[in-house]
Amino acid sequence: MITRAMAVLGAGTMGAQIAAHVANAGVPVVLLDLTADIARDGLKRARALKPDPFFTADAAALVATGGFDGDLSKLAAVDWITEAVVEQLEVKRALLERVDAVRRPGTIVTSNTSGISIAAMAEGRSDDFRRHWLGTHFFNPPRYLRLLEIIPTRETDPSVVERVSHFADHRLGKGVVVAKDTPGFIANHIGVYGVMQILRVLESGQYTIEEIDAITGPAIGRPNSATFRTMDIAGIDILAHVAKNLHLELPTIVSALVERGWIGEKAGQGFYKRDKTATGSGILTLDPATLTYRARQSPKLPSLDAARSIEDPAERIKTLFNGRDKVGQFLRDTLRPTLEYTARVAPDIAYSTDDIDHAMQWGFGWEIGPFAIMNAIGVGSGPEGRQSDLQILKAAKDCNRVVRKNAGASLVDIGDGVLALEFHSKMNAIGGDTVQMMHAGVKEAATNFEALVVGNDAPNFSAGANLMLLLLEAQEGNWDDIDLMIRAFQGATQALRYADVPVVVAPAGLTLGGGCEIALHGDRVQAAAESYIGLVEAGVGLIPGGGGTKEMLARAVEGLPATHADLLPFVQRVFETIALAKVSTSAADARRLGFLDEADRVTMNRERVMADAKAYALDRVREGYQRPTPRTAIPVGGQGVLAALKLGVHLAWRAGHISDHDAVVGRALASVLAGGSLPHRTTVGEQYLLDLEREAFLELCGERKTLERIQHTLKTGKPLRN
């Protein structure tokens, strides 16, 4: 096992971030470079990066730094050593020779090279070294890109591959593929070849950069950054380096940009250029013919607009590929040769077509991989992929084990006496259908199952309430209907909390507003490490109305003695978390903010979350789960705490830190957290706080500025400070 410590050699961009992510897993790391000062500077730069490579400051404290000359002996105390120094074979060989002299026999040694031969690096090393030697190619940034390519040599002990794969999967949350020792391994090999086809078409002058980025983004299941924005972010010089390793002819445009130093975002310009004097977005676009920059243009490609309504990415790609327009021609000129090339080289670079599909999904952000695309459009030879044994929801649905379903959610029998409640509305927004299925799920689980898991396989657990529905009801003045909606949702979250069977909630990605409230009311939580949890209602002029305000207060004061002198510090923390709409940057950060407690568990690998949640639910059954008793004596501070919170709101408003409507929302939140206008400190039951929560929510729905905030958020996706 890899448990004691890890060493990373090279504190550059990749080395420092690899160290950070291993520390995120709770493993101490020794980060070394030529000198201790260089290593310290590398760690300092990593800590300043946005997004943050560390989950928390506590994780950063697990990384110690040092220099090769004075600290290489520390390698004798670690289980895994990985090098991430400059991409030069002789430099790496020289360092590995020194490593071989100090490492403990049996210590795993790997390289993060993106393309140098793994076998060539280990030439001349000891037999034990070579048996424990392989490539581990992380993608940048390591915390956020899931792919890890593992590249064994003919001499690598298979058990070492298994140990590293297991650690990377379970502790680092990586999607592991095993690649052959060929230039570019899998993802870069296929990805860069595909980019070369696109650049070839760009140089023909038939398409603008904006048109190509519009086609090669979400329309065909690729990231928003599409082709040219991605190249600018990654670095055009990096693209050129990888292309040369693959012996691909560099397009003239790439050579010209590298020669001028226009290598992307780090140089301030590449295919795009930021220019504060530019009108509109402040972004200029390169004209490939003249190598000058011009104003960005909005591409007019009607077939892309029409394809947006096709949810299935395979069907969407097929429709666009077969189109008799500019988009279809582009895809036939670029995607077809890329797929045919992939089918041709697959046996040389990978051990399975599944690994190629996964490499492109996890490393390049493709929704579906090249062989799945081949199956969809009938190009090349694409065998059916193998379903992961972790896809328990999909497997259950494929076996017709859906117990009940409506437009917003489903109840699915996932085996072993566990029922799953899966959301599947747009962005998993919570509406009447979802709430109805929450009630039904609790009842069904109590009657016919032993446990309930609330989760899904989507990128985001839930973006919160259905704001459009709420806006329409408020604009019509349907206050009784809104009141019933709030009561129903509060009833659903309370039903989860006091179910007759254990309820494990499995959040991942965005878990906001009502989604957060659902997580707060589970018996336990099994969260993906990359969970962004928060009560964000203040951003749309509201407070949490589904039990979230009540639950955060109850958690904050839980366990305080009845005679505790001052509740204000505990209530103040909750007030700030909700009023400032704080969202965790990770599951570890969610624990700090109070959204997760010590009993809740975290899964590093997103694909394992539902399986782990099911296992946790069964653990709770075996432990003899007992339905909790509703809380009837929650301490509240009354008028004293209310006055203090309102004073803070007033001072923030006077100082210009918050807007007029922020102050209105803040005062409403303060009233709930203080227990209303009670004259002094006392204790209250949950229903009392739920009623305060509901009343405050309703009052805020009647505010014109709240409706303006909701409208603005629905239109722009951004909050309005009015």
XYZ file of C-alpha atoms in Angstrom:
722
model
C 0.000 0.000 0.000
C 0.977 3.642 -0.467
C 0.310 5.061 2.972
C 3.388 6.532 4.622
C 4.475 9.319 2.309
C 5.193 10.279 -1.279
C 8.028 12.251 -2.827
C 7.686 14.520 -5.854
C 10.885 15.536 -7.614
C 10.497 18.844 -9.400
C 8.466 21.746 -8.000
C 7.378 23.260 -11.280
C 3.778 23.726 -12.375
C 2.983 20.016 -12.532
C 5.186 18.755 -9.718
C 3.834 21.182 -7.139
C 0.236 20.477 -8.143
C 0.746 16.702 -8.031
C 2.124 17.160 -4.517
C -0.923 19.259 -3.643
C -3.399 16.640 -4.793
C -1.639 13.793 -3.016
C -1.784 15.948 0.121
C -5.521 16.381 -0.521
C -5.745 12.612 -0.037
C -4.199 12.987 3.414
C -0.779 11.602 2.442
C 2.347 13.537 3.536
C 4.507 14.685 0.608
C 8.173 15.614 0.265
C 8.531 18.119 -2.603
C 12.142 18.459 -3.775
C 13.898 20.524 -6.437
C 17.452 21.603 -7.240
C 17.456 23.737 -4.095
C 15.149 24.077 -1.128
C 14.433 27.679 -2.146
C 13.223 26.596 -5.589
C 10.965 23.979 -4.008
C 9.550 26.513 -1.535
C 8.881 28.981 -4.345
C 7.158 26.258 -6.365
C 4.886 25.398 -3.460
C 4.174 29.093 -2.885
C 3.171 29.544 -6.539
C 0.907 26.506 -6.334
C -0.856 27.885 -3.262
C -1.558 31.122 -5.146
C -3.149 29.391 -8.141
C -6.836 29.808 -8.926
C -8.606 27.466 -8.876
C -6.826 26.215 -5.780
C -4.969 22.888 -6.155
C -5.464 22.249 -2.420
C -8.765 21.323 -0.780
C -7.871 23.222 2.410
C -4.969 24.943 4.167
C -4.635 21.809 6.307
C -3.811 19.821 3.169
C -1.122 22.331 2.203
C 0.516 21.787 5.584
C 1.211 18.155 4.601
C 3.748 19.233 1.939
C 7.359 19.607 3.092
C 10.015 21.055 0.777
C 13.708 20.494 0.270
C 16.609 20.300 -2.188
C 18.130 17.410 -4.102
C 21.575 17.803 -2.565
C 20.556 17.981 1.076
C 17.316 16.026 1.216
C 17.436 13.197 -1.328
C 18.071 10.763 1.538
C 14.471 11.362 2.652
C 13.366 9.210 -0.274
C 14.243 6.146 1.801
C 11.181 6.829 3.972
C 8.512 7.107 1.269
C 6.374 4.535 -0.560
C 6.171 6.301 -3.930
C 8.569 8.635 -5.740
C 7.516 10.466 -8.901
C 9.690 12.723 -11.011
C 8.346 15.813 -12.753
C 11.522 17.593 -13.834
C 12.258 19.176 -17.210
C 11.283 17.082 -20.269
C 14.831 16.066 -21.249
C 15.805 12.399 -21.274
C 19.364 12.858 -20.003
C 18.264 15.137 -17.140
C 15.717 12.569 -16.033
C 18.192 9.685 -16.324
C 20.757 11.508 -14.203
C 18.207 12.211 -11.470
C 16.880 8.642 -11.502
C 20.418 7.329 -11.066
C 20.648 9.322 -7.831
C 17.204 8.088 -6.780
C 18.235 4.462 -7.348
C 21.122 4.940 -4.936
C 18.977 6.106 -2.001
C 15.556 4.506 -2.453
C 14.462 1.628 -0.265
C 14.023 -1.672 -2.180
C 10.379 -2.064 -3.139
C 9.720 1.677 -3.374
C 7.637 2.587 -6.419
C 9.238 5.123 -8.774
C 7.326 6.802 -11.601
C 7.626 9.588 -14.149
C 5.095 12.262 -15.045
C 6.556 12.672 -18.525
C 4.040 13.495 -21.218
C 5.862 11.618 -23.947
C 9.446 10.491 -23.290
C 9.898 6.720 -23.461
C 9.362 5.191 -20.028
C 11.646 2.251 -20.814
C 14.430 4.525 -22.073
C 14.461 6.504 -18.827
C 15.097 3.367 -16.750
C 18.022 2.049 -18.787
C 20.942 1.211 -16.521
C 18.896 1.145 -13.328
C 18.889 -1.755 -10.861
C 16.638 -4.781 -11.342
C 14.517 -3.829 -8.315
C 14.161 -0.281 -9.610
C 12.971 -1.472 -13.035
C 10.431 -3.872 -11.499
C 8.958 -0.954 -9.533
C 9.191 1.604 -12.351
C 6.388 2.931 -14.587
C 4.923 6.110 -16.019
C 2.154 8.029 -14.250
C 1.043 10.853 -16.533
C -1.199 13.329 -14.699
C -3.176 15.889 -16.661
C -3.044 19.566 -15.740
C -4.487 20.637 -13.346
C -4.193 17.334 -11.433
C -6.931 18.149 -8.925
C -9.542 18.927 -11.560
C -8.689 16.735 -14.575
C -9.547 13.155 -13.792
C -7.278 11.259 -16.176
C -4.186 9.390 -15.023
C -2.362 7.394 -17.689
C -0.327 4.545 -16.214
C 2.434 3.283 -18.496
C 4.204 0.080 -17.420
C 7.243 -1.326 -19.200
C 7.849 -4.970 -20.036
C 9.809 -5.275 -16.787
C 7.246 -3.647 -14.473
C 5.841 -6.024 -11.854
C 2.068 -6.324 -12.538
C 1.379 -5.997 -8.802
C 2.963 -2.535 -8.896
C 0.562 -1.477 -11.649
C -2.301 -2.765 -9.500
C -1.081 -0.926 -6.377
C -0.655 2.402 -8.143
C -3.979 2.012 -9.969
C -5.824 1.259 -6.727
C -4.271 4.225 -4.914
C -4.943 6.575 -7.828
C -8.553 5.426 -8.118
C -9.568 5.241 -4.459
C -7.344 7.876 -2.832
C -6.700 10.390 -5.615
C -10.070 10.033 -7.371
C -8.455 9.386 -10.729
C -9.854 7.702 -13.785
C -7.047 5.290 -14.579
C -6.197 4.003 -18.047
C -3.235 1.768 -18.829
C -1.344 2.960 -21.896
C 1.431 1.482 -23.979
C 4.872 3.101 -24.004
C 4.433 5.055 -27.235
C 4.838 8.790 -27.969
C 2.005 10.823 -26.466
C 0.556 7.713 -24.798
C -3.229 7.759 -25.464
C -4.989 11.073 -24.834
C -2.373 13.447 -26.237
C -1.770 11.130 -29.181
C -5.413 11.189 -30.286
C -6.216 14.698 -29.061
C -3.305 16.427 -30.766
C -3.855 14.507 -34.003
C -7.447 15.769 -33.984
C -6.295 19.346 -33.393
C -3.898 19.070 -36.345
C -6.849 18.164 -38.587
C -8.738 21.232 -37.363
C -5.737 23.515 -37.934
C -5.374 22.124 -41.449
C -8.956 23.140 -42.212
C -8.444 26.546 -40.546
C -5.565 27.266 -42.919
C -7.858 26.587 -45.880
C -9.623 29.857 -45.061
C -13.112 28.347 -45.248
C -13.886 28.818 -41.544
C -13.221 31.508 -38.961
C -11.781 30.735 -35.546
C -15.127 31.647 -33.979
C -17.001 29.255 -36.270
C -14.663 26.385 -35.453
C -14.903 27.024 -31.713
C -18.698 27.127 -31.989
C -18.700 23.750 -33.757
C -16.074 22.022 -31.592
C -17.480 22.950 -28.179
C -20.564 21.620 -26.364
C -22.345 21.083 -29.695
C -20.243 17.947 -30.246
C -19.801 17.102 -26.581
C -16.557 18.987 -25.959
C -15.760 21.630 -23.289
C -16.854 25.267 -23.630
C -13.254 26.216 -24.392
C -13.574 24.193 -27.630
C -10.398 24.153 -29.767
C -8.641 27.503 -29.881
C -9.474 28.697 -26.385
C -8.212 25.342 -25.095
C -4.952 25.766 -27.014
C -4.520 29.253 -25.579
C -5.059 27.937 -22.046
C -2.752 24.920 -22.437
C -0.087 26.836 -24.347
C 0.486 26.731 -28.096
C 4.152 25.949 -27.418
C 3.074 22.835 -25.502
C 0.938 21.768 -28.457
C 3.926 22.229 -30.763
C 6.154 20.181 -28.435
C 3.705 17.272 -28.266
C 3.126 17.380 -32.034
C 6.875 17.116 -32.649
C 7.087 14.125 -30.271
C 4.349 12.496 -32.347
C 6.274 13.305 -35.557
C 3.334 15.343 -36.838
C 3.978 18.152 -39.299
C 3.375 21.488 -37.594
C 0.839 23.715 -39.354
C 2.291 27.017 -40.525
C 0.019 28.971 -38.180
C 1.411 27.179 -35.111
C 5.024 27.747 -36.131
C 4.298 31.426 -36.776
C 2.664 31.945 -33.389
C 5.445 30.153 -31.502
C 8.082 32.155 -33.391
C 6.386 35.420 -32.348
C 5.920 34.281 -28.760
C 2.139 34.463 -29.128
C 1.734 31.180 -27.305
C -1.583 31.732 -25.562
C -2.907 33.007 -22.282
C 0.456 33.028 -20.482
C 1.780 35.419 -23.174
C -1.369 37.525 -23.267
C -2.197 36.502 -26.806
C -2.528 33.478 -29.041
C -5.572 32.666 -31.109
C -7.357 35.193 -28.909
C -6.056 38.383 -27.298
C -7.359 40.351 -24.376
C -7.623 44.053 -25.184
C -9.272 46.486 -22.779
C -9.813 48.931 -25.622
C -11.807 46.400 -27.650
C -15.544 46.845 -27.801
C -17.912 44.212 -26.489
C -16.175 41.356 -24.667
C -12.722 42.919 -24.648
C -11.440 39.908 -26.611
C -9.907 40.103 -30.080
C -9.565 37.173 -32.490
C -6.585 36.290 -34.662
C -6.966 36.546 -38.428
C -4.859 33.554 -39.587
C -4.278 35.027 -43.050
C -2.739 38.312 -41.869
C -1.637 37.384 -38.321
C -3.389 40.487 -37.029
C -6.181 40.735 -34.485
C -9.717 41.863 -35.213
C -12.976 42.218 -33.292
C -14.701 38.963 -32.404
C -17.512 37.864 -34.674
C -20.669 35.967 -33.772
C -20.873 32.891 -36.003
C -24.181 32.229 -37.743
C -24.603 28.453 -37.919
C -28.324 27.592 -37.761
C -27.783 23.837 -37.484
C -25.956 24.321 -34.171
C -28.934 26.192 -32.750
C -31.267 23.417 -33.897
C -29.031 20.699 -32.420
C -29.138 22.209 -28.928
C -32.495 20.537 -28.348
C -30.930 17.066 -28.829
C -29.869 15.952 -25.344
C -28.113 12.695 -26.273
C -24.555 13.638 -27.352
C -24.219 10.666 -29.715
C -27.431 11.557 -31.520
C -26.459 15.245 -31.600
C -23.058 14.492 -33.155
C -24.651 12.138 -35.692
C -27.181 14.798 -36.716
C -24.522 17.482 -37.170
C -22.081 15.116 -38.909
C -24.695 14.147 -41.498
C -25.849 17.721 -42.091
C -25.572 19.093 -45.625
C -24.277 22.449 -44.430
C -21.032 24.076 -43.359
C -21.054 22.347 -39.964
C -21.520 18.878 -41.434
C -18.761 19.455 -43.977
C -16.373 20.636 -41.271
C -17.009 17.529 -39.160
C -16.580 15.224 -42.143
C -13.286 16.964 -42.965
C -11.900 16.833 -39.411
C -13.735 14.313 -37.235
C -13.818 11.523 -39.834
C -10.005 11.370 -40.341
C -9.466 11.608 -36.582
C -11.763 8.653 -35.945
C -10.237 6.597 -38.750
C -6.751 7.331 -37.407
C -7.849 6.348 -33.890
C -9.158 2.992 -35.105
C -5.897 2.413 -36.980
C -3.479 3.158 -34.097
C -5.597 1.791 -31.235
C -3.733 -1.555 -30.956
C -0.401 0.284 -30.772
C -1.267 2.744 -28.000
C -3.795 1.009 -25.725
C -4.904 -2.357 -24.400
C -8.617 -1.709 -24.985
C -10.904 0.662 -26.851
C -12.584 1.469 -23.528
C -9.281 2.932 -22.324
C -9.137 5.178 -25.394
C -12.693 6.398 -24.875
C -12.047 7.019 -21.179
C -8.766 8.818 -21.877
C -10.505 11.314 -24.149
C -13.413 11.764 -21.746
C -11.294 12.200 -18.622
C -8.322 14.023 -20.161
C -9.882 16.179 -22.888
C -13.395 16.548 -21.488
C -15.230 14.765 -24.304
C -18.751 13.677 -23.367
C -18.311 10.449 -25.315
C -15.110 8.906 -26.623
C -14.041 8.268 -30.228
C -15.225 4.656 -30.395
C -18.627 5.625 -29.012
C -18.769 8.328 -31.698
C -17.875 5.739 -34.346
C -20.808 3.625 -33.210
C -23.086 6.652 -33.438
C -22.139 7.890 -36.899
C -20.989 4.665 -38.556
C -17.365 5.616 -39.178
C -14.525 3.169 -38.574
C -14.924 0.196 -36.287
C -16.273 0.930 -32.837
C -17.024 -2.067 -30.621
C -19.558 -1.601 -27.868
C -17.929 -0.289 -24.707
C -17.980 -2.201 -21.456
C -20.151 -0.718 -18.732
C -18.350 0.081 -15.491
C -19.398 -2.060 -12.549
C -19.637 1.199 -10.585
C -22.543 2.475 -12.698
C -25.087 0.943 -10.350
C -27.878 3.348 -11.268
C -27.517 2.803 -15.006
C -27.209 -0.961 -14.564
C -30.372 -1.068 -12.462
C -32.323 1.011 -14.983
C -31.061 -1.152 -17.847
C -32.496 -4.148 -15.960
C -35.912 -2.470 -15.671
C -35.636 -1.920 -11.919
C -37.250 1.518 -11.932
C -39.884 1.375 -9.196
C -41.534 4.696 -9.953
C -40.820 7.693 -12.169
C -42.028 11.169 -13.083
C -40.565 14.063 -15.071
C -38.291 15.231 -12.256
C -37.091 12.104 -10.461
C -37.094 8.316 -10.306
C -37.039 5.626 -7.657
C -34.664 2.820 -8.643
C -33.979 -0.509 -6.941
C -30.151 -0.658 -6.868
C -30.022 -4.024 -5.150
C -29.254 -5.442 -1.705
C -32.345 -3.828 -0.241
C -31.353 -0.277 -1.173
C -33.625 2.147 -3.035
C -32.166 5.114 -4.924
C -33.884 8.453 -5.442
C -32.451 9.936 -8.641
C -33.114 13.499 -9.851
C -33.143 14.060 -13.620
C -34.713 17.455 -14.335
C -32.639 20.144 -16.078
C -29.667 20.875 -13.785
C -31.565 18.601 -11.363
C -33.574 21.646 -10.290
C -36.067 20.901 -7.527
C -39.719 21.345 -8.416
C -43.013 19.759 -7.532
C -42.165 16.478 -9.281
C -38.948 16.134 -7.294
C -40.625 16.914 -3.975
C -43.405 14.448 -4.730
C -40.838 11.723 -5.414
C -38.942 12.549 -2.203
C -42.092 11.825 -0.200
C -42.764 8.701 -2.268
C -39.175 7.517 -1.862
C -39.245 7.712 1.921
C -42.536 5.809 2.007
C -41.400 3.164 -0.510
C -38.074 2.634 1.258
C -39.753 2.233 4.640
C -42.203 -0.312 3.218
C -40.101 -2.445 0.881
C -36.417 -1.620 1.387
C -33.786 -1.337 4.105
C -32.202 1.987 3.099
C -32.516 4.964 0.751
C -29.749 6.689 -1.222
C -30.384 10.123 -2.763
C -28.032 10.791 -5.652
C -27.377 10.655 -9.376
C -24.602 10.238 -11.921
C -24.942 13.741 -13.390
C -22.083 16.254 -13.079
C -24.160 18.252 -10.569
C -26.318 16.896 -7.738
C -28.731 19.847 -7.897
C -28.515 23.525 -8.789
C -31.373 24.293 -6.375
C -35.027 25.219 -6.675
C -36.923 25.755 -9.909
C -36.665 29.558 -9.911
C -38.772 30.015 -13.026
C -41.750 28.323 -11.392
C -41.297 30.409 -8.246
C -41.037 33.629 -10.268
C -44.226 32.917 -12.208
C -46.182 32.171 -9.038
C -44.878 35.319 -7.317
C -45.632 37.526 -10.317
C -49.207 36.226 -10.285
C -49.455 36.816 -6.535
C -50.232 33.159 -5.868
C -49.048 33.343 -2.263
C -51.116 30.385 -1.091
C -49.580 28.218 -3.803
C -46.071 29.339 -2.833
C -46.891 28.635 0.808
C -47.967 25.113 -0.137
C -44.778 24.630 -2.184
C -42.608 25.601 0.787
C -44.569 23.419 3.195
C -44.275 20.466 0.802
C -40.512 20.894 0.453
C -40.014 21.337 4.194
C -42.109 18.228 4.711
C -39.957 16.313 2.225
C -36.649 17.268 3.851
C -38.039 16.488 7.302
C -39.243 13.128 5.960
C -35.676 12.353 4.888
C -34.363 13.362 8.302
C -36.844 11.228 10.244
C -37.244 8.287 7.877
C -37.714 4.781 9.261
C -34.681 3.648 7.254
C -31.236 5.268 6.935
C -31.046 7.913 4.204
C -27.629 8.596 2.685
C -27.369 11.634 0.406
C -24.668 11.515 -2.285
C -23.858 15.053 -3.493
C -21.338 15.836 -6.221
C -20.540 18.981 -8.159
C -22.999 21.827 -7.634
C -25.136 21.151 -4.567
C -26.811 24.497 -4.111
C -29.853 25.938 -2.377
C -32.496 23.236 -2.155
C -29.900 20.638 -3.146
C -27.849 21.627 -0.117
C -30.965 21.463 2.071
C -31.555 17.883 0.950
C -27.959 16.974 1.830
C -28.331 18.625 5.243
C -31.312 16.394 6.064
C -29.847 12.998 5.268
C -28.953 10.604 8.059
C -25.474 10.596 6.531
C -23.737 12.097 3.497
C -21.333 10.396 1.083
C -19.969 13.365 -0.849
C -17.734 13.516 -3.896
C -14.494 15.299 -3.029
C -15.337 17.867 -5.690
C -18.644 18.934 -4.152
C -19.517 22.623 -4.222
C -22.124 22.928 -1.502
C -23.882 26.080 -0.365
C -27.076 27.856 0.612
C -27.109 30.538 -2.073
C -30.667 31.848 -1.751
C -29.512 35.290 -0.582
C -28.155 35.864 -4.084
C -31.728 35.870 -5.411
C -33.134 37.865 -2.503
C -34.384 34.937 -0.419
C -33.359 32.798 2.535
C -33.246 28.989 2.607
C -36.862 27.882 2.972
C -36.659 24.096 2.817
C -35.319 23.599 6.317
C -31.787 24.759 5.563
C -31.852 27.772 7.899
C -33.337 25.681 10.693
C -30.845 22.864 10.199
C -27.747 25.076 10.087
C -28.821 26.798 13.314
C -29.620 23.504 15.038
C -26.228 22.086 14.076
C -24.389 25.197 15.247
C -25.862 25.158 18.751
C -26.126 21.383 19.135
C -24.419 20.129 22.255
C -24.157 23.526 23.924
C -25.061 23.392 27.621
C -28.390 24.972 28.493
C -26.596 27.593 30.566
C -24.084 28.570 27.861
C -23.592 32.296 28.259
C -23.370 33.513 24.678
C -25.034 32.030 21.617
C -24.078 34.930 19.359
C -20.690 33.624 18.077
C -22.299 30.351 16.979
C -25.302 32.027 15.365
C -23.081 34.679 13.768
C -21.101 32.034 11.861
C -24.305 30.561 10.438
C -25.597 34.033 9.575
C -22.437 34.872 7.626
C -22.427 31.538 5.798
C -26.016 31.996 4.604
C -26.080 35.782 4.124
C -22.876 35.745 2.096
C -24.090 32.713 0.098
C -20.836 30.892 0.809
C -20.186 27.849 -1.374
C -17.587 25.254 -0.475
C -14.637 24.758 -2.804
C -14.532 21.043 -1.958
C -16.124 18.514 0.355
C -13.362 19.205 2.863
C -14.243 22.897 2.765
C -17.940 22.003 3.144
C -17.070 20.371 6.454
C -15.412 23.604 7.591
C -18.512 25.597 6.628
C -20.818 23.249 8.521
C -22.543 21.627 5.541
C -20.969 18.252 6.369
C -20.316 16.843 9.821
C -17.676 14.474 11.154
C -19.732 11.337 10.452
C -20.127 12.199 6.773
C -17.774 10.523 4.325
C -15.958 11.700 1.206
C -15.231 9.787 -2.009
C -12.345 11.030 -4.132
C -13.475 9.325 -7.345
C -16.761 10.780 -8.658
C -17.653 7.513 -10.397
C -17.621 5.669 -7.059
C -19.928 8.013 -5.142
C -23.198 6.131 -5.636
C -21.593 2.754 -4.926
C -19.950 4.135 -1.783
C -23.223 5.748 -0.687
C -24.996 2.420 -1.066
C -22.280 0.725 1.002
C -22.578 3.423 3.691
C -26.348 2.965 3.805
C -25.892 -0.773 4.346
C -23.310 -0.019 7.054
C -25.951 2.052 8.833
C -28.415 -0.850 8.581
C -25.865 -3.252 10.084
C -25.097 -0.760 12.863
C -28.752 -0.914 13.900
C -30.034 2.419 12.619
C -32.632 4.025 14.866
C -34.901 6.769 13.627
C -33.860 10.013 15.392
C -36.193 11.906 17.691
C -37.315 15.364 16.474
C -35.505 18.165 18.287
C -37.754 20.064 20.682
C -35.221 22.175 22.593
C -33.044 24.123 20.151
C -31.477 27.139 21.926
C -32.297 30.537 20.396
C -31.086 33.940 21.525
C -34.238 36.024 21.136
C -34.124 39.813 21.007
C -30.535 40.058 22.236
C -29.106 38.030 19.352
C -31.553 39.644 16.918
C -30.405 43.145 17.888
C -26.745 42.188 17.496
C -27.288 40.639 14.064
C -29.364 43.591 12.853
C -26.704 45.998 14.068
C -24.131 44.129 12.011
C -26.382 44.369 8.958
C -26.870 48.107 9.488
C -23.145 48.775 9.877
C -22.355 46.779 6.731
C -24.994 48.766 4.834
C -23.709 52.111 6.168
C -20.185 51.169 5.096
C -21.397 50.372 1.572
C -20.466 46.690 1.831
C -24.005 45.505 1.115
C -26.894 46.846 -0.967
C -30.310 47.984 0.229
C -31.896 44.655 -0.596
C -28.999 42.721 0.924
C -29.939 44.491 4.147
C -33.598 43.477 3.786
C -32.586 39.838 3.291
C -30.097 40.045 6.148
C -32.713 41.315 8.592
C -35.138 38.549 7.570
C -32.446 35.914 8.063
C -31.451 37.409 11.419
C -35.027 37.161 12.645
C -35.212 33.442 11.887
C -31.813 32.632 13.390
C -32.629 34.561 16.571
C -35.899 32.690 17.002
C -38.059 35.649 16.017
C -39.022 38.376 18.461
C -38.887 36.255 21.610
C -38.009 38.560 24.510
C -35.127 36.489 25.823
C -33.097 33.366 25.302
C -35.128 30.156 25.312
C -35.495 26.862 23.476
C -37.828 26.061 20.587
C -38.773 23.079 18.454
C -37.962 22.456 14.818
C -41.458 23.271 13.580
C -41.295 26.698 15.215
C -38.145 27.506 13.221
C -39.588 26.016 10.043
C -42.605 28.301 10.378
C -40.355 31.347 10.814
C -38.346 30.239 7.801
C -41.448 29.850 5.653
C -42.919 33.201 6.704
C -39.669 35.034 5.954
C -39.384 33.303 2.584
C -42.931 34.323 1.662
C -42.370 37.931 2.694
C -39.230 38.146 0.590
C -41.069 36.661 -2.410
C -43.316 39.724 -2.213
C -40.387 42.136 -2.551
C -39.983 43.740 -5.981
C -36.208 43.598 -5.714
C -36.303 39.866 -5.003
C -38.215 39.306 -8.224
C -35.703 41.502 -10.071
C -32.892 39.337 -8.704
C -34.596 36.119 -9.762
C -35.281 37.485 -13.253
C -31.680 38.635 -13.631
C -30.290 35.275 -12.491
C -32.542 33.351 -14.861
C -31.523 35.612 -17.744
C -27.773 35.898 -17.121
C -26.857 33.125 -14.696
C -25.312 35.783 -12.449
C -26.502 37.461 -9.221
C -27.853 41.019 -9.163
C -26.795 43.340 -6.347
C -29.745 45.727 -6.043
